[in-house]
Amino acid sequence: MSATPLFTPPARDPARSFQDMILTLHDFWSAHAGCIILQPYDMRMGAGTFHTATTLRALGPEPWNAAFVQPCRRPTDGRYGENPNRLQHYYQYQVILKPSPSDIQELYLKSLAAIGIDPLAHDIRFVEDDWESPTLGAWGLGWEVWCDGMEVTQFTYFQQMGGFDCKPVAGELTYGLERLAMYIQGVDNVYDLAFNSAGVSYGEVFLENERQMSKWNFEVANTEALFDLFAKAEAECRNALAADVPIAAYEQAVEASHVFNLLQARGVISVQERASYMGRVRDLARSSCEAYAEKMTPEWQAKYPGWSLV
Amino acid sequence: MADFLLELRCEEIPARMQAGARAELEKLFRRELEAAGVKHDNLRIWSTPRRLALIAYDLPAATEAVSEEAKGPPEGAPDAAIDGFCKKAGVTRDQLELRDVKGRMTYFAVVATPGRPMAEVLAAAIPAIIRDFSWPKSMRWGAASITTDSLRWVRPLSGIVALLDGAVLDVEVGGIRSGRETMGHRFHHSGSIAIESAHTYEGQLLNARVIVKHTKREALIRQGAEEVAAAAGLKLVADEGLVIENAGLTENPVPLLGRFDEAFLDVPPEVIQLTARVNQKYFVCEDSQGKLANAFVCTANIAPLDPAVVVDGNRKVLAARLSDARFFWEQDQKTPLAVHAEKLSRITFHEKLGTVADKVERVAKLARWLVESDIVTPAKAGASGGSDHTPKVPASAGMTKEKLADMAEQAARLCKADLVTEMVGEFPELQGLMGGYYAAKEGLPQEVAEAIRDHYKPVGQGDDVPTAPVTVAVSLADKLDTLMCFFAINEKPTGSKDPFALRRAALAVIRLVLENGLRFSVDATFETMTDVIAMGRRDDEGQARRDELDALLLNEIASGSAGLHWFILDRLKVQQRDAGVRHDLIDAVVTKDDDLVRLLARVHALQAFVTTEDGANLLAGYKRAANILKKEGYEGPAGTPDPEVLSSLKEGNDTIPDTGEEDPLAMVDDPDVGDILAAEARDNPSLSYTPEPAEQALIDALDSAAPRAAQAVREERFADAMAALATLRAPIDRFFEEVTVNAEEADKRAARLALLARFRDAVHRVADFSRIEG
């Protein structure tokens, strides 16, 4: 018995609705390259790249194709809701395709067309921009994609992750959703974006959040508690590593990284201390990636005889 | 004759790498042809962001057949010898030929290598070229990257077109099979194109909206950008770097002009230009008065449906960038430079050399000292320099020495403050310039603002040399400090490695000194400067640490700065070589002088002299005299100072450098010593015989010329010194013609050798002629 669907979704309107733009990208990627559509990682993080679906899944030989929205938090970018395009909380759309398909550029350009960017009306260009994250022991080559001079996507072929060569290489696309929507909707202020087609604006959803969170990030957060949190996350990461649960360890590294960003926003870390904290976060993240890769290697090698981690 | 096309298509190649990639493709292709013995010189190499193309016209259809023959052992030689020869020549015994060599039958191996078809040569060359191709950064991709051995390219390689006279050369590299199919413009053309031959390639791509010749795209951008500017009544600010970069980002470039809000023009024009250029790769324009206009030219890769839409998008991006720049500009001005400067104590200058604040402290003291010790004076700087500038009265004309010293110190204390401003953080290339703007906005004296702005100058070869006294003092102090400090910690340039740009700093010192006519002894100055650095400090903060640093520096400078003198002279030689000054002539005077201005005046006079007939002959006479003296092992009679005399002289006069020279007379570069010798010679004219006329003539000539030359050198009239030497030419020539030095009588011989020594020394006091070539 096949049930008749009781609901048929209305046509998407990505040019006039932020959520329709996101849903259109979901539609597009779930129809291409066999992507799974994931939900955001339920932790505070600075970029979609920190999602385990990107970092940890970029390791190893198994194919992996996923797309998801990741809320990003950058405490120091907060402007109390007063800057038209700077936010301490915003969304990235991540696509990770492993191994990188040979038509990845064409797929990407089609996804832009799907949300209403006509490449004969707008000047799309691939401008050299290599990516490096010392925190994750990762780097890749690629471009920033320009639309009429504006960077709308970071496009990277991962070469290394957690200090290991990517075998095979994954292609990563990171769309800046608010920028892209501002462009498509033709608005100059992020808070003026139409969140949906029913008259709700981005400002109605997030403006008060930006005001309060900026204040908390810069002025309120208890710095003693933050230092304490950092130490605890660091200790818990070590604890998890010792217990051979590297995914849990990685989560604590992500936590430590965000707490460090909050301490930065509170302005309580001096220049000299800064390097030392960054080194500690890097050490946690890399150790977790390494432990994960090493733990998984026997399984990977069983499925892919002849494959080696290094 | 055959024509060959190779196209390597890939995802977007970074613009900055394309010129290098074309050179690399040419190099590797030539390497392959040469290895096959093919001489060829009719190549075209083109690039776009998505392809590298090579066309070779008129290749031979095949390589030439080569026949090589080798002579072996004679008939009847042992089997082992014959077999060994066969093995070496790569033939079997029955292939050997017997030939008569001078009546003896001898084995010959003839190896004929037939010509290879060009198609075969190229099919082997293509994979070799791709695999050996060197990119500044390369990557792996796709399913093949499951191992790290997979092909590397700058970005994924997506296609190979290889056609020889229109026929596909079948090759496969990294899983990519060659063919005749390629792609046209990413958006203006869909589907693939089948290329017919090397001859149709450019035209077929053009039909698919791709201009494959990079030079053609460059010309199009250059002219197109000028035209859209002119159409708006503006003049494009030419920028060849941007032309090339935009040509490397587009296959179908379309320059478009846009406008930005005039209110942004409050921001300094350099900031606007840099924002547009670096972040967005836009050109900027000027109005008819040469002022920056509120316009930009972007280069699209498409002919847009509605250009206004593309322009408007670009305008918004630029506006966001310019608002950031304006924010920095306004924010930075809220803090005086002196307060910004306090933050320099947090920036490390060099691990062993402390912070930038420490450097600033040293530079401030040195700048003041340069003025107080009359090396930089209100009158001197700007007076002789900047000959190609319109002469105008410097702003500092009539400034007192005290005022100049105060300003030099003030400017030095502020000169690095802009390093911690937001604007320079964003655009490091604006260092100095922004400090100058902020100083002017703060109401600091114009001389101080200019010194802050220009104190990094001269940077490159063609860069202007500062002439304003305050600027000269700060710029010179900054560079001398850098040189001294890095030499002190033994971070000297080696070979091609010069991480702290010390060669450039030395050249800047030389240019500042020469163009401003600054007079000082390099060595003596370095010595004094160490004292200056050691002077007391103004603040107590971190005093112990700084004292420690200074102690280290002083200690190291004492041992290390000796090399600095020679380093600077070496740069002088390199610099002067470009100006046509002979390095051997510099060598001939460097031991005499380390005042660069005087040294060069001496060299110029010397060069003018040795190229005359008198000069050339005198040089020949000098060399002949020096050779005779050397051959005779001439030690010198009384009158030649012995080492003790010299050392006692040296105590009273430390300008005689201790160079470890073996010939004590080489040390006699001090006019006073020479005069003592001359006087002794005159007071003791104990010739026990009647000199021959030519001998007497040389004595008389020396009596007259030597003091004149010495006097002229003292008074820095080097041309006159040369003229005095010129009077010795005829007497020395005549002396050699008519007088036998090696006379049988011992007294005659001794006297004549002494005379030659006198001649040699007189010449020597003007320049060390033994260093002169020819």
Short mmCIF file of C-alpha atoms in Angstrom, two decimals, chain A residues 80-247:
data_model
loop_
_atom_site.label_atom_id
_atom_site.label_comp_id
_atom_site.label_asym_id
_atom_site.label_seq_id
_atom_site.Cartn_x
_atom_site.Cartn_y
_atom_site.Cartn_z
CA TYR A 80 25.54 44.73 18.54
CA GLY A 81 23.28 44.49 15.50
CA GLU A 82 24.55 47.83 14.22
CA ASN A 83 26.66 46.74 11.24
CA PRO A 84 24.73 45.85 8.06
CA ASN A 85 26.88 42.82 7.25
CA ARG A 86 28.81 41.72 10.32
CA LEU A 87 27.33 39.15 12.70
CA GLN A 88 28.62 37.07 15.58
CA HIS A 89 26.18 34.30 14.58
CA TYR A 90 25.50 33.34 10.98
CA TYR A 91 24.99 30.36 8.71
CA GLN A 92 27.26 28.48 6.37
CA TYR A 93 26.10 25.91 3.88
CA GLN A 94 28.63 23.10 3.58
CA VAL A 95 28.92 20.46 0.90
CA ILE A 96 31.58 17.79 1.18
CA LEU A 97 32.15 15.38 -1.71
CA LYS A 98 34.71 12.61 -1.33
CA PRO A 99 36.36 11.71 -3.63
CA SER A 100 36.00 15.05 -5.41
CA PRO A 101 33.89 14.36 -8.53
CA SER A 102 35.30 15.48 -11.88
CA ASP A 103 32.22 17.66 -12.50
CA ILE A 104 32.28 19.36 -9.10
CA GLN A 105 32.61 22.86 -10.61
CA GLU A 106 29.69 22.26 -12.95
CA LEU A 107 27.59 20.90 -10.08
CA TYR A 108 28.40 23.95 -8.01
CA LEU A 109 27.48 26.34 -10.84
CA LYS A 110 24.19 24.51 -11.33
CA SER A 111 23.44 24.95 -7.63
CA LEU A 112 23.93 28.70 -8.07
CA ALA A 113 21.57 28.66 -11.04
CA ALA A 114 19.06 26.75 -8.90
CA ILE A 115 18.92 29.60 -6.38
CA GLY A 116 18.56 32.17 -9.14
CA ILE A 117 22.03 33.26 -10.19
CA ASP A 118 22.18 33.42 -13.99
CA PRO A 119 25.83 33.22 -15.07
CA LEU A 120 25.16 35.38 -18.13
CA ALA A 121 23.62 38.10 -16.00
CA HIS A 122 26.23 37.91 -13.23
CA ASP A 123 29.99 37.68 -13.53
CA ILE A 124 31.05 34.43 -11.82
CA ARG A 125 34.76 33.85 -11.37
CA PHE A 126 37.09 31.43 -9.64
CA VAL A 127 39.83 33.46 -7.95
CA GLU A 128 42.81 31.73 -6.33
CA ASP A 129 42.39 31.30 -2.59
CA ASP A 130 44.11 28.52 -0.76
CA TRP A 131 42.84 27.37 2.61
CA GLU A 132 44.78 26.47 5.67
CA SER A 133 43.74 25.62 9.22
CA PRO A 134 46.74 25.13 11.48
CA THR A 135 44.27 24.26 14.26
CA LEU A 136 43.10 21.21 12.33
CA GLY A 137 46.46 20.44 10.74
CA ALA A 138 44.68 20.91 7.44
CA TRP A 139 45.22 22.64 4.11
CA GLY A 140 43.84 22.63 0.62
CA LEU A 141 43.95 24.44 -2.71
CA GLY A 142 41.03 26.13 -4.36
CA TRP A 143 39.32 29.42 -4.99
CA GLU A 144 37.01 31.98 -3.59
CA VAL A 145 34.12 32.19 -6.00
CA TRP A 146 33.21 35.72 -6.97
CA CYS A 147 29.78 36.86 -8.07
CA ASP A 148 30.05 40.39 -9.48
CA GLY A 149 33.15 40.91 -7.36
CA MET A 150 31.65 39.51 -4.14
CA GLU A 151 33.00 36.38 -2.52
CA VAL A 152 30.04 34.00 -2.21
CA THR A 153 31.70 30.62 -1.74
CA GLN A 154 34.95 29.08 -0.58
CA PHE A 155 35.85 26.13 -2.80
CA THR A 156 38.61 23.83 -1.52
CA TYR A 157 40.21 20.56 -2.48
CA PHE A 158 41.39 19.20 0.89
CA GLN A 159 44.95 17.92 0.63
CA GLN A 160 45.63 17.26 4.30
CA MET A 161 43.51 16.89 7.40
CA GLY A 162 44.73 16.29 10.96
CA GLY A 163 48.23 16.20 9.55
CA PHE A 164 47.42 13.25 7.23
CA ASP A 165 47.32 13.28 3.43
CA CYS A 166 43.72 13.00 2.24
CA LYS A 167 43.44 9.70 0.40
CA PRO A 168 41.32 10.36 -1.53
CA VAL A 169 40.91 14.12 -1.77
CA ALA A 170 37.55 15.65 -0.80
CA GLY A 171 36.05 18.72 -2.40
CA GLU A 172 34.51 21.17 0.07
CA LEU A 173 32.09 23.98 -0.79
CA THR A 174 31.23 26.59 1.81
CA TYR A 175 28.47 29.04 0.83
CA GLY A 176 28.08 32.17 2.92
CA LEU A 177 24.30 32.03 3.16
CA GLU A 178 23.48 35.54 4.39
CA ARG A 179 25.77 37.19 1.80
CA LEU A 180 24.36 35.10 -0.98
CA ALA A 181 20.79 35.85 0.11
CA MET A 182 21.52 39.59 0.38
CA TYR A 183 22.84 39.42 -3.14
CA ILE A 184 19.93 37.46 -4.53
CA GLN A 185 17.31 39.50 -2.69
CA GLY A 186 19.06 42.77 -3.51
CA VAL A 187 19.18 44.13 0.04
CA ASP A 188 22.06 46.09 1.58
CA ASN A 189 21.35 45.24 5.21
CA VAL A 190 21.35 41.68 6.47
CA TYR A 191 18.48 42.43 8.87
CA ASP A 192 16.29 43.42 5.90
CA LEU A 193 16.49 39.94 4.37
CA ALA A 194 13.15 38.19 3.94
CA PHE A 195 13.49 35.09 6.06
CA ASN A 196 10.43 33.50 4.49
CA SER A 197 7.78 34.48 1.96
CA ALA A 198 5.30 35.35 4.67
CA GLY A 199 6.83 38.65 5.68
CA VAL A 200 9.19 37.61 8.46
CA SER A 201 12.56 39.37 8.21
CA TYR A 202 16.01 38.16 9.27
CA GLY A 203 16.06 41.06 11.71
CA GLU A 204 12.89 39.89 13.41
CA VAL A 205 14.54 36.53 13.95
CA PHE A 206 18.09 37.57 14.88
CA LEU A 207 18.49 41.30 15.62
CA GLU A 208 17.77 41.05 19.35
CA ASN A 209 19.92 37.95 19.52
CA GLU A 210 22.86 39.86 18.00
CA ARG A 211 22.44 42.73 20.48
CA GLN A 212 22.33 40.52 23.54
CA MET A 213 24.96 38.06 22.42
CA SER A 214 27.37 40.82 21.38
CA LYS A 215 26.97 42.33 24.84
CA TRP A 216 27.51 38.99 26.51
CA ASN A 217 30.50 38.11 24.32
CA PHE A 218 32.25 41.42 24.84
CA GLU A 219 31.12 42.60 28.26
CA VAL A 220 29.28 40.09 30.39
CA ALA A 221 30.67 36.57 30.07
CA ASN A 222 32.34 35.55 33.31
CA THR A 223 35.97 35.26 32.36
CA GLU A 224 36.91 33.16 35.35
CA ALA A 225 34.24 30.66 34.39
CA LEU A 226 35.54 30.72 30.80
CA PHE A 227 39.11 30.01 31.86
CA ASP A 228 37.71 27.21 33.96
CA LEU A 229 35.68 25.88 31.04
CA PHE A 230 38.74 25.93 28.84
CA ALA A 231 40.75 23.94 31.35
CA LYS A 232 37.92 21.47 31.81
CA ALA A 233 37.44 20.95 28.07
CA GLU A 234 41.15 20.43 27.70
CA ALA A 235 41.21 17.91 30.52
CA GLU A 236 38.13 16.12 29.21
CA CYS A 237 39.69 15.92 25.74
CA ARG A 238 42.72 14.20 27.27
CA ASN A 239 40.44 11.94 29.28
CA ALA A 240 38.52 10.91 26.14
CA LEU A 241 41.73 10.36 24.22
CA ALA A 242 43.04 8.12 26.97
CA ALA A 243 39.78 6.15 26.86
CA ASP A 244 40.11 5.74 23.06
CA VAL A 245 36.92 7.61 22.16
CA PRO A 246 38.43 10.17 19.77
CA ILE A 247 35.09 11.54 18.52
#
